[in-house]
Structure formats: structure tokens, C-alpha cells
C-alpha positions as a Python dict, from the first residue, in 0.01 Angstrom:
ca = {
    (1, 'X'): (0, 0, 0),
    (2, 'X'): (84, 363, -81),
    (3, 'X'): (-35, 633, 150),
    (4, 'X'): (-64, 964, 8),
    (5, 'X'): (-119, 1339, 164),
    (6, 'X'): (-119, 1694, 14),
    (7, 'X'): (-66, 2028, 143),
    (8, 'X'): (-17, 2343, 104),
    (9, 'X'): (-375, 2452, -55),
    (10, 'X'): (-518, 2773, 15),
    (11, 'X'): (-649, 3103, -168),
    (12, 'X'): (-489, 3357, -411),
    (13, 'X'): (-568, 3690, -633),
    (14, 'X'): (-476, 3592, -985),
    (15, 'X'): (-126, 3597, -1065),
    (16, 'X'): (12, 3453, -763),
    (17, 'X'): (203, 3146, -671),
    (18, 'X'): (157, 2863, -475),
    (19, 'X'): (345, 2522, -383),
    (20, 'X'): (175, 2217, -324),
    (21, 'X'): (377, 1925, -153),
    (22, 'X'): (270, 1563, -149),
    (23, 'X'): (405, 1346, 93),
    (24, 'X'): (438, 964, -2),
    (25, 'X'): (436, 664, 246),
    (26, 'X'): (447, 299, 291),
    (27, 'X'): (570, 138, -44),
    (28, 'X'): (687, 402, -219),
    (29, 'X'): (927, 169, -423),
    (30, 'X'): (651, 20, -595),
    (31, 'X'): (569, 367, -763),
    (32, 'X'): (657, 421, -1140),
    (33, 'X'): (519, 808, -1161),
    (34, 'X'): (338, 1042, -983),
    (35, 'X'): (127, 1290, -1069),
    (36, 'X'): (-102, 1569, -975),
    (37, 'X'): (-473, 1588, -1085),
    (38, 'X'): (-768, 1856, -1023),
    (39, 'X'): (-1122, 1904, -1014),
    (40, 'X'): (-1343, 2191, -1050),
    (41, 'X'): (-1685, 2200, -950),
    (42, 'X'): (-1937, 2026, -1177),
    (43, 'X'): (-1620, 1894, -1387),
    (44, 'X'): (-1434, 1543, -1470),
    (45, 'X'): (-1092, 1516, -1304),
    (46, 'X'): (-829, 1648, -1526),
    (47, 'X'): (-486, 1534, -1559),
    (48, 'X'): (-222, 1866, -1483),
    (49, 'X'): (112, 1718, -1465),
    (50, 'X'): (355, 1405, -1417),
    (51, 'X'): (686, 1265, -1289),
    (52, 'X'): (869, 968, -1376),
    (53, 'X'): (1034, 819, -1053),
    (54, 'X'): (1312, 623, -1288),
    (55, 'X'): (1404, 898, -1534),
    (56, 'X'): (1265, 1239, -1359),
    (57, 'X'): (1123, 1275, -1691),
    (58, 'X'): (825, 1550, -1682),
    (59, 'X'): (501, 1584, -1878),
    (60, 'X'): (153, 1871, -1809),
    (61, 'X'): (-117, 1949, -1968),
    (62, 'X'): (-160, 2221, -2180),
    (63, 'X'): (-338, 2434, -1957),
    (64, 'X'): (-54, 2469, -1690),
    (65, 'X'): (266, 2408, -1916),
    (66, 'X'): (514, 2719, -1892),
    (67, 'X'): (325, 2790, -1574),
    (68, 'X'): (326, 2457, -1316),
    (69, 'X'): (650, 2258, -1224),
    (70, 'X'): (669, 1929, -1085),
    (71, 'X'): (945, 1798, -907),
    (72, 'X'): (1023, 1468, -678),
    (73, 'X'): (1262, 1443, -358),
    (74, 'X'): (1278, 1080, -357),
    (75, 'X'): (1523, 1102, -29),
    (76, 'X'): (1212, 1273, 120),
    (77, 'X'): (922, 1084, -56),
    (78, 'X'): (768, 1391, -168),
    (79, 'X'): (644, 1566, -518),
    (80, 'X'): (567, 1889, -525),
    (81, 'X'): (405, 2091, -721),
    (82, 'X'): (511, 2467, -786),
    (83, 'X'): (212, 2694, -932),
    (84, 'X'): (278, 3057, -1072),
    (85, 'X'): (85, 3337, -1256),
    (86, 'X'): (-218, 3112, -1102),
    (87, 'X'): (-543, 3183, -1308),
    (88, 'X'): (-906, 3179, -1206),
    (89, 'X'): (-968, 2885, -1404),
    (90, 'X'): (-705, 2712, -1172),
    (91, 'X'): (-955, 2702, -874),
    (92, 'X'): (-977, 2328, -808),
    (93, 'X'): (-899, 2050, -557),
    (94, 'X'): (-613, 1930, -635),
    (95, 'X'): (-508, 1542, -589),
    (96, 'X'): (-154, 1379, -577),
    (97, 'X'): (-169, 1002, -700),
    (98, 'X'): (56, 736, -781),
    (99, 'X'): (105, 505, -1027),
    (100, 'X'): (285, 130, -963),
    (101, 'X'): (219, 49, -1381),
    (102, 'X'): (489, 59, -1605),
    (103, 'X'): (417, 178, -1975),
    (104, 'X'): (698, 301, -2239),
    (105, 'X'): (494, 623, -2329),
    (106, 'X'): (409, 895, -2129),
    (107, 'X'): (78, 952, -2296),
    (108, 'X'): (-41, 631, -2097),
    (109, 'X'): (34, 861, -1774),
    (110, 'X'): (-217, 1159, -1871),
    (111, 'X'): (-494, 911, -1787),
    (112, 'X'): (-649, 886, -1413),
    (113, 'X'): (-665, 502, -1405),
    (114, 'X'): (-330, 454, -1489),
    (115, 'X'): (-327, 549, -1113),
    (116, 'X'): (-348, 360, -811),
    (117, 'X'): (-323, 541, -529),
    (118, 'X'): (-476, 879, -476),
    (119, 'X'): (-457, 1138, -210),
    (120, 'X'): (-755, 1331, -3),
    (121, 'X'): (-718, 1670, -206),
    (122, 'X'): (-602, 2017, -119),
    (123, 'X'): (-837, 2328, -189),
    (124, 'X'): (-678, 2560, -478),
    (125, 'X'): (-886, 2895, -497),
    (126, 'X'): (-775, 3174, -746),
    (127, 'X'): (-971, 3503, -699),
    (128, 'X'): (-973, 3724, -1009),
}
């Protein structure tokens, strides 16, 4: 089992920054990727952005890209995720999950059930 809780939520004006942190227990050797998912009110769950744990490699959705950086401290079993020039449209709750699946493409990794493990969610409010 992989436990999985996220932080650093809260409310900004538009054009601010936040960082979100994930922390990562119990078998975290088991994980392949991680990544970082939100969901607006009265929307699906859409994928933001993804880390390989074997090559640190890096993909986001188009939405965020230029804007949102993921990184992993595997030392501290963590993935973060840094927001900036945040945008109304960014208000969501935002969910770290893992993934123990193996696949050769990233584009396998955009998809929520490629993911096992999900955490509880962290509030993300952008006021305009």
C-alpha cells in the first residue's frame, strides 16, 4: 500500500504562486510516476502534470505548461508541485496520485486510471 497526503492549498488573487507538496508513504518503491490531478466544481478530473520516478522525466497538460512545475525528492518521498501566474480557471482541488504500472509512453500517464493510489485533495482557490 501507498499512502498519500497533500498540502499546502489555500487562496490567491490571480497571478500569484503557490506550492503544493505531497508526501508519499508505505511502499513508495513500488511507484513508477506520480502525478497531480484537479477538479473543478461540476467537472471530470483532469490530468495537470507528471513525474517519472526512474528517469525524472516530466510531462503537463496544456493548460498549466510554462506555468506549473513538478518535481520529486525521492530522499524525502515527496512531489511537489510549484504553481505561478495562477489563473481563475485554476480554482480546483487538487489530488496527488501514484502510479505502480509501467508503460513506455508517457501519454499512458495523462490518464487517471493509470493510477493507483490517490490522495484526499487540497483546496486551490484563485480570486480574479
Amino acid at each position: 500500500q501507498v499512502g498519500l497526503a497533500e498540502s499546502g492549498g489555500g487562496s490567491v488573487q490571480a497571478g500569484g504562486s503557490l506550492r503544493l507538496s505531497c508526501v508519499v508513504s508505505g511502499r513508495t518503491f513500488t511507484t513508477s510516476a506520480m502525478g497531480w490531478f484537479r477538479q473543478a466544481p461540476g467537472k471530470e478530473r483532469e490530468f495537470v502534470a507528471s513525474i517519472r520516478r526512474s528517469s525524472d522525466k516530466t510531462v503537463y497538460s496544456d493548460s498549466v505548461k510554462d506555468r506549473f512545475i513538478i518535481s520529486r525528492d525521492n530522499a524525502k518521498n515527496t512531489v511537489d508541485l510549484e504553481m505561478r501566474d495562477l489563473k481563475p480557471e485554476d480554482t480546483a482541488v487538487y489530488y496527488c496520485a501514484a502510479s505502480d504500472l509501467n508503460y513506455p509512453s508517457d501519454r499512458y500517464y495523462y490518464a487517471s486510471r493509470t493510477y493507483r493510489y490517490w490522495g484526499q485533495g487540497t483546496q486551490v482557490t484563485v480570486a480574479s
